[in-house]
Amino acid sequence: MTRGIFLCGLLMLCGCSGETSAPPRATPTTAPDLETAAIAAGVIADPANTDMTGLYARDTDRVCVVPDRLNYRIGAFVDYGDQQNCSGSGTVTRVGEALHITFAGAPGCDFDARFEGDRIVFPGRMPQACEKLCGRRASFAALDVRRLSDSVSEASTLRDSKRKLLCAIGG
């Protein structure tokens, strides 16, 4: 009887072990980088499809960007107190995430910054010519600001410590 149960089990096992087709092979794909995945999911804004017009800030640091006839005007102001501040305005052009900024009033103060949708980041090292725009030990280096508003009218009202408009429309 034991032998019969053994043979019956063996036959059932053989019946179940018929050939089956292998599961389809996954084709190798390259996973998107984290930033691409976040843009696709809508977690962060796509810098390529975002207008840079607006007022940006972090603590006492401010940046304004407004449209001009051909490109954009930009103004930046950092204030560390005790007359340690920087103030500049000029033009900005954009290619993808790169912003090429040229500050008027300081020949040679032109550099590339990053635009990340709702954030502008200046480089960690600024051209020496930009020191003309700063008092004492202040610097625009590594300025990092986030958008507060995308309003042209709000951005155009940014003033420095001497009450100078930094992004005056048409100016």
mmCIF file of C-alpha atoms in Angstrom:
data_model
loop_
_atom_site.group_PDB
_atom_site.id
_atom_site.type_symbol
_atom_site.label_atom_id
_atom_site.label_comp_id
_atom_site.label_asym_id
_atom_site.label_seq_id
_atom_site.Cartn_x
_atom_site.Cartn_y
_atom_site.Cartn_z
ATOM 1 C CA MET A 1 0.000 0.000 0.000
ATOM 2 C CA THR A 2 2.848 2.348 0.785
ATOM 3 C CA ARG A 3 4.318 1.533 -2.553
ATOM 4 C CA GLY A 4 0.989 2.436 -4.269
ATOM 5 C CA ILE A 5 0.789 5.804 -2.522
ATOM 6 C CA PHE A 6 4.402 6.469 -3.465
ATOM 7 C CA LEU A 7 3.756 5.679 -7.150
ATOM 8 C CA CYS A 8 0.567 7.714 -7.194
ATOM 9 C CA GLY A 9 2.423 10.726 -5.745
ATOM 10 C CA LEU A 10 5.245 10.248 -8.229
ATOM 11 C CA LEU A 11 2.785 10.202 -11.147
ATOM 12 C CA MET A 12 1.100 13.379 -9.899
ATOM 13 C CA LEU A 13 4.449 15.071 -9.547
ATOM 14 C CA CYS A 14 5.448 14.097 -13.075
ATOM 15 C CA GLY A 15 2.141 15.349 -14.439
ATOM 16 C CA CYS A 16 2.710 18.781 -12.884
ATOM 17 C CA SER A 17 6.269 19.151 -14.061
ATOM 18 C CA GLY A 18 5.457 19.603 -17.733
ATOM 19 C CA GLU A 19 7.372 22.127 -19.766
ATOM 20 C CA THR A 20 6.251 25.681 -19.245
ATOM 21 C CA SER A 21 7.330 28.694 -21.178
ATOM 22 C CA ALA A 22 9.821 30.944 -19.462
ATOM 23 C CA PRO A 23 8.527 34.336 -18.368
ATOM 24 C CA PRO A 24 9.323 37.066 -20.871
ATOM 25 C CA ARG A 25 12.702 38.599 -20.321
ATOM 26 C CA ALA A 26 12.756 42.165 -19.209
ATOM 27 C CA THR A 27 14.620 44.381 -21.590
ATOM 28 C CA PRO A 28 17.281 46.415 -19.890
ATOM 29 C CA THR A 29 16.212 50.024 -19.494
ATOM 30 C CA THR A 30 17.984 52.946 -17.998
ATOM 31 C CA ALA A 31 16.216 54.304 -14.964
ATOM 32 C CA PRO A 32 15.702 58.068 -15.078
ATOM 33 C CA ASP A 33 17.813 60.133 -12.739
ATOM 34 C CA LEU A 34 16.160 61.428 -9.592
ATOM 35 C CA GLU A 35 15.545 64.930 -10.957
ATOM 36 C CA THR A 36 13.910 63.611 -14.154
ATOM 37 C CA ALA A 37 11.687 61.291 -12.135
ATOM 38 C CA ALA A 38 10.679 64.133 -9.788
ATOM 39 C CA ILE A 39 9.814 66.405 -12.730
ATOM 40 C CA ALA A 40 7.770 63.617 -14.364
ATOM 41 C CA ALA A 41 5.901 63.030 -11.095
ATOM 42 C CA GLY A 42 5.202 66.754 -10.711
ATOM 43 C CA VAL A 43 7.125 66.971 -7.438
ATOM 44 C CA ILE A 44 9.347 69.769 -8.785
ATOM 45 C CA ALA A 45 8.814 72.231 -11.604
ATOM 46 C CA ASP A 46 10.472 71.614 -14.949
ATOM 47 C CA PRO A 47 12.980 74.455 -15.353
ATOM 48 C CA ALA A 48 12.761 74.159 -19.143
ATOM 49 C CA ASN A 49 9.060 75.044 -19.050
ATOM 50 C CA THR A 50 9.097 77.649 -16.299
ATOM 51 C CA ASP A 51 9.213 81.413 -16.775
ATOM 52 C CA MET A 52 11.867 82.968 -14.535
ATOM 53 C CA THR A 53 9.987 86.251 -13.963
ATOM 54 C CA GLY A 54 9.446 86.995 -10.301
ATOM 55 C CA LEU A 55 10.701 87.955 -6.882
ATOM 56 C CA TYR A 56 13.044 85.540 -5.112
ATOM 57 C CA ALA A 57 14.259 85.647 -1.506
ATOM 58 C CA ARG A 58 15.998 83.867 1.333
ATOM 59 C CA ASP A 59 16.508 85.586 4.670
ATOM 60 C CA THR A 60 17.770 89.081 3.753
ATOM 61 C CA ASP A 61 18.865 88.092 0.218
ATOM 62 C CA ARG A 62 16.652 89.211 -2.665
ATOM 63 C CA VAL A 63 16.608 88.767 -6.451
ATOM 64 C CA CYS A 64 14.143 90.191 -8.968
ATOM 65 C CA VAL A 65 13.712 89.199 -12.615
ATOM 66 C CA VAL A 66 11.448 91.085 -15.026
ATOM 67 C CA PRO A 67 11.014 90.888 -18.811
ATOM 68 C CA ASP A 68 12.711 93.579 -20.862
ATOM 69 C CA ARG A 69 12.499 94.455 -24.544
ATOM 70 C CA LEU A 70 14.642 91.547 -25.722
ATOM 71 C CA ASN A 71 15.580 89.529 -22.649
ATOM 72 C CA TYR A 72 15.209 90.028 -18.918
ATOM 73 C CA ARG A 73 16.430 92.478 -16.316
ATOM 74 C CA ILE A 74 17.775 91.167 -13.015
ATOM 75 C CA GLY A 75 18.536 92.808 -9.712
ATOM 76 C CA ALA A 76 20.138 91.299 -6.627
ATOM 77 C CA PHE A 77 20.554 92.568 -3.089
ATOM 78 C CA VAL A 78 22.180 90.879 -0.094
ATOM 79 C CA ASP A 79 22.294 92.546 3.304
ATOM 80 C CA TYR A 80 24.330 91.217 6.209
ATOM 81 C CA GLY A 81 23.763 94.351 8.303
ATOM 82 C CA ASP A 82 26.336 96.877 9.525
ATOM 83 C CA GLN A 83 26.794 98.208 5.960
ATOM 84 C CA GLN A 84 27.861 94.795 4.671
ATOM 85 C CA ASN A 85 25.759 94.406 1.562
ATOM 86 C CA CYS A 86 25.818 93.979 -2.191
ATOM 87 C CA SER A 87 23.520 95.548 -4.730
ATOM 88 C CA GLY A 88 23.510 95.149 -8.481
ATOM 89 C CA SER A 89 21.252 95.200 -11.497
ATOM 90 C CA GLY A 90 21.724 94.299 -15.108
ATOM 91 C CA THR A 91 20.620 91.786 -17.709
ATOM 92 C CA VAL A 92 20.082 88.046 -17.715
ATOM 93 C CA THR A 93 19.708 85.612 -20.599
ATOM 94 C CA ARG A 94 18.676 82.012 -20.234
ATOM 95 C CA VAL A 95 19.689 78.819 -22.008
ATOM 96 C CA GLY A 96 17.975 75.845 -20.367
ATOM 97 C CA GLU A 97 18.960 75.917 -16.703
ATOM 98 C CA ALA A 98 21.884 78.299 -17.249
ATOM 99 C CA LEU A 99 21.442 82.003 -16.581
ATOM 100 C CA HIS A 100 24.065 84.357 -17.965
ATOM 101 C CA ILE A 101 24.046 87.452 -15.753
ATOM 102 C CA THR A 102 25.792 90.731 -16.519
ATOM 103 C CA PHE A 103 25.672 93.403 -13.819
ATOM 104 C CA ALA A 104 25.878 96.989 -15.082
ATOM 105 C CA GLY A 105 28.065 99.398 -13.134
ATOM 106 C CA ALA A 106 30.819 96.806 -12.680
ATOM 107 C CA PRO A 107 32.498 95.986 -16.018
ATOM 108 C CA GLY A 108 33.574 92.353 -16.008
ATOM 109 C CA CYS A 109 30.941 91.290 -13.479
ATOM 110 C CA ASP A 110 29.289 88.679 -15.658
ATOM 111 C CA PHE A 111 28.827 85.039 -14.700
ATOM 112 C CA ASP A 112 26.606 82.007 -15.089
ATOM 113 C CA ALA A 113 24.075 81.041 -12.434
ATOM 114 C CA ARG A 114 21.604 78.119 -12.274
ATOM 115 C CA PHE A 115 17.846 78.322 -12.641
ATOM 116 C CA GLU A 116 16.021 75.404 -11.049
ATOM 117 C CA GLY A 117 12.374 76.235 -11.685
ATOM 118 C CA ASP A 118 11.610 78.131 -8.481
ATOM 119 C CA ARG A 119 15.180 78.706 -7.370
ATOM 120 C CA ILE A 120 18.177 80.754 -8.547
ATOM 121 C CA VAL A 121 21.691 79.829 -7.420
ATOM 122 C CA PHE A 122 24.756 82.012 -8.015
ATOM 123 C CA PRO A 123 28.184 80.351 -8.329
ATOM 124 C CA GLY A 124 30.409 79.869 -5.280
ATOM 125 C CA ARG A 125 33.156 81.988 -6.865
ATOM 126 C CA MET A 126 32.310 85.337 -8.352
ATOM 127 C CA PRO A 127 34.416 87.409 -10.756
ATOM 128 C CA GLN A 128 36.605 89.914 -8.933
ATOM 129 C CA ALA A 129 34.875 92.755 -10.797
ATOM 130 C CA CYS A 130 31.683 92.024 -8.808
ATOM 131 C CA GLU A 131 33.400 93.235 -5.619
ATOM 132 C CA LYS A 132 32.656 96.812 -6.794
ATOM 133 C CA LEU A 133 28.991 96.114 -6.062
ATOM 134 C CA CYS A 134 29.654 95.067 -2.482
ATOM 135 C CA GLY A 135 30.615 96.839 0.692
ATOM 136 C CA ARG A 136 33.131 95.488 3.160
ATOM 137 C CA ARG A 137 33.194 91.688 3.300
ATOM 138 C CA ALA A 138 29.826 91.050 1.627
ATOM 139 C CA SER A 139 29.598 88.978 -1.551
ATOM 140 C CA PHE A 140 27.109 87.589 -4.037
ATOM 141 C CA ALA A 141 28.973 84.240 -3.939
ATOM 142 C CA ALA A 142 26.684 81.213 -3.525
ATOM 143 C CA LEU A 143 23.550 83.361 -3.331
ATOM 144 C CA ASP A 144 20.640 80.898 -3.214
ATOM 145 C CA VAL A 145 17.075 82.230 -3.375
ATOM 146 C CA ARG A 146 13.605 80.725 -3.868
ATOM 147 C CA ARG A 147 10.668 82.282 -5.686
ATOM 148 C CA LEU A 148 8.216 84.215 -3.525
ATOM 149 C CA SER A 149 6.102 85.565 -6.352
ATOM 150 C CA ASP A 150 5.851 85.364 -10.133
ATOM 151 C CA SER A 151 4.341 88.843 -10.319
ATOM 152 C CA VAL A 152 6.125 91.382 -12.532
ATOM 153 C CA SER A 153 4.716 94.261 -10.480
ATOM 154 C CA GLU A 154 6.061 92.823 -7.217
ATOM 155 C CA ALA A 155 9.466 92.019 -8.716
ATOM 156 C CA SER A 156 9.777 95.522 -10.182
ATOM 157 C CA THR A 157 9.468 97.123 -6.724
ATOM 158 C CA LEU A 158 12.616 95.553 -5.216
ATOM 159 C CA ARG A 159 14.898 98.234 -3.771
ATOM 160 C CA ASP A 160 18.355 98.141 -2.247
ATOM 161 C CA SER A 161 19.471 99.826 1.003
ATOM 162 C CA LYS A 162 19.814 103.186 -0.829
ATOM 163 C CA ARG A 163 16.202 102.849 -2.058
ATOM 164 C CA LYS A 164 17.330 102.302 -5.670
ATOM 165 C CA LEU A 165 14.913 100.222 -7.777
ATOM 166 C CA LEU A 166 16.787 97.135 -9.003
ATOM 167 C CA CYS A 167 14.296 95.855 -11.604
ATOM 168 C CA ALA A 168 12.477 98.973 -12.730
ATOM 169 C CA ILE A 169 10.249 98.149 -15.693
ATOM 170 C CA GLY A 170 11.584 99.716 -18.871
ATOM 171 C CA GLY A 171 14.686 100.944 -17.047
#
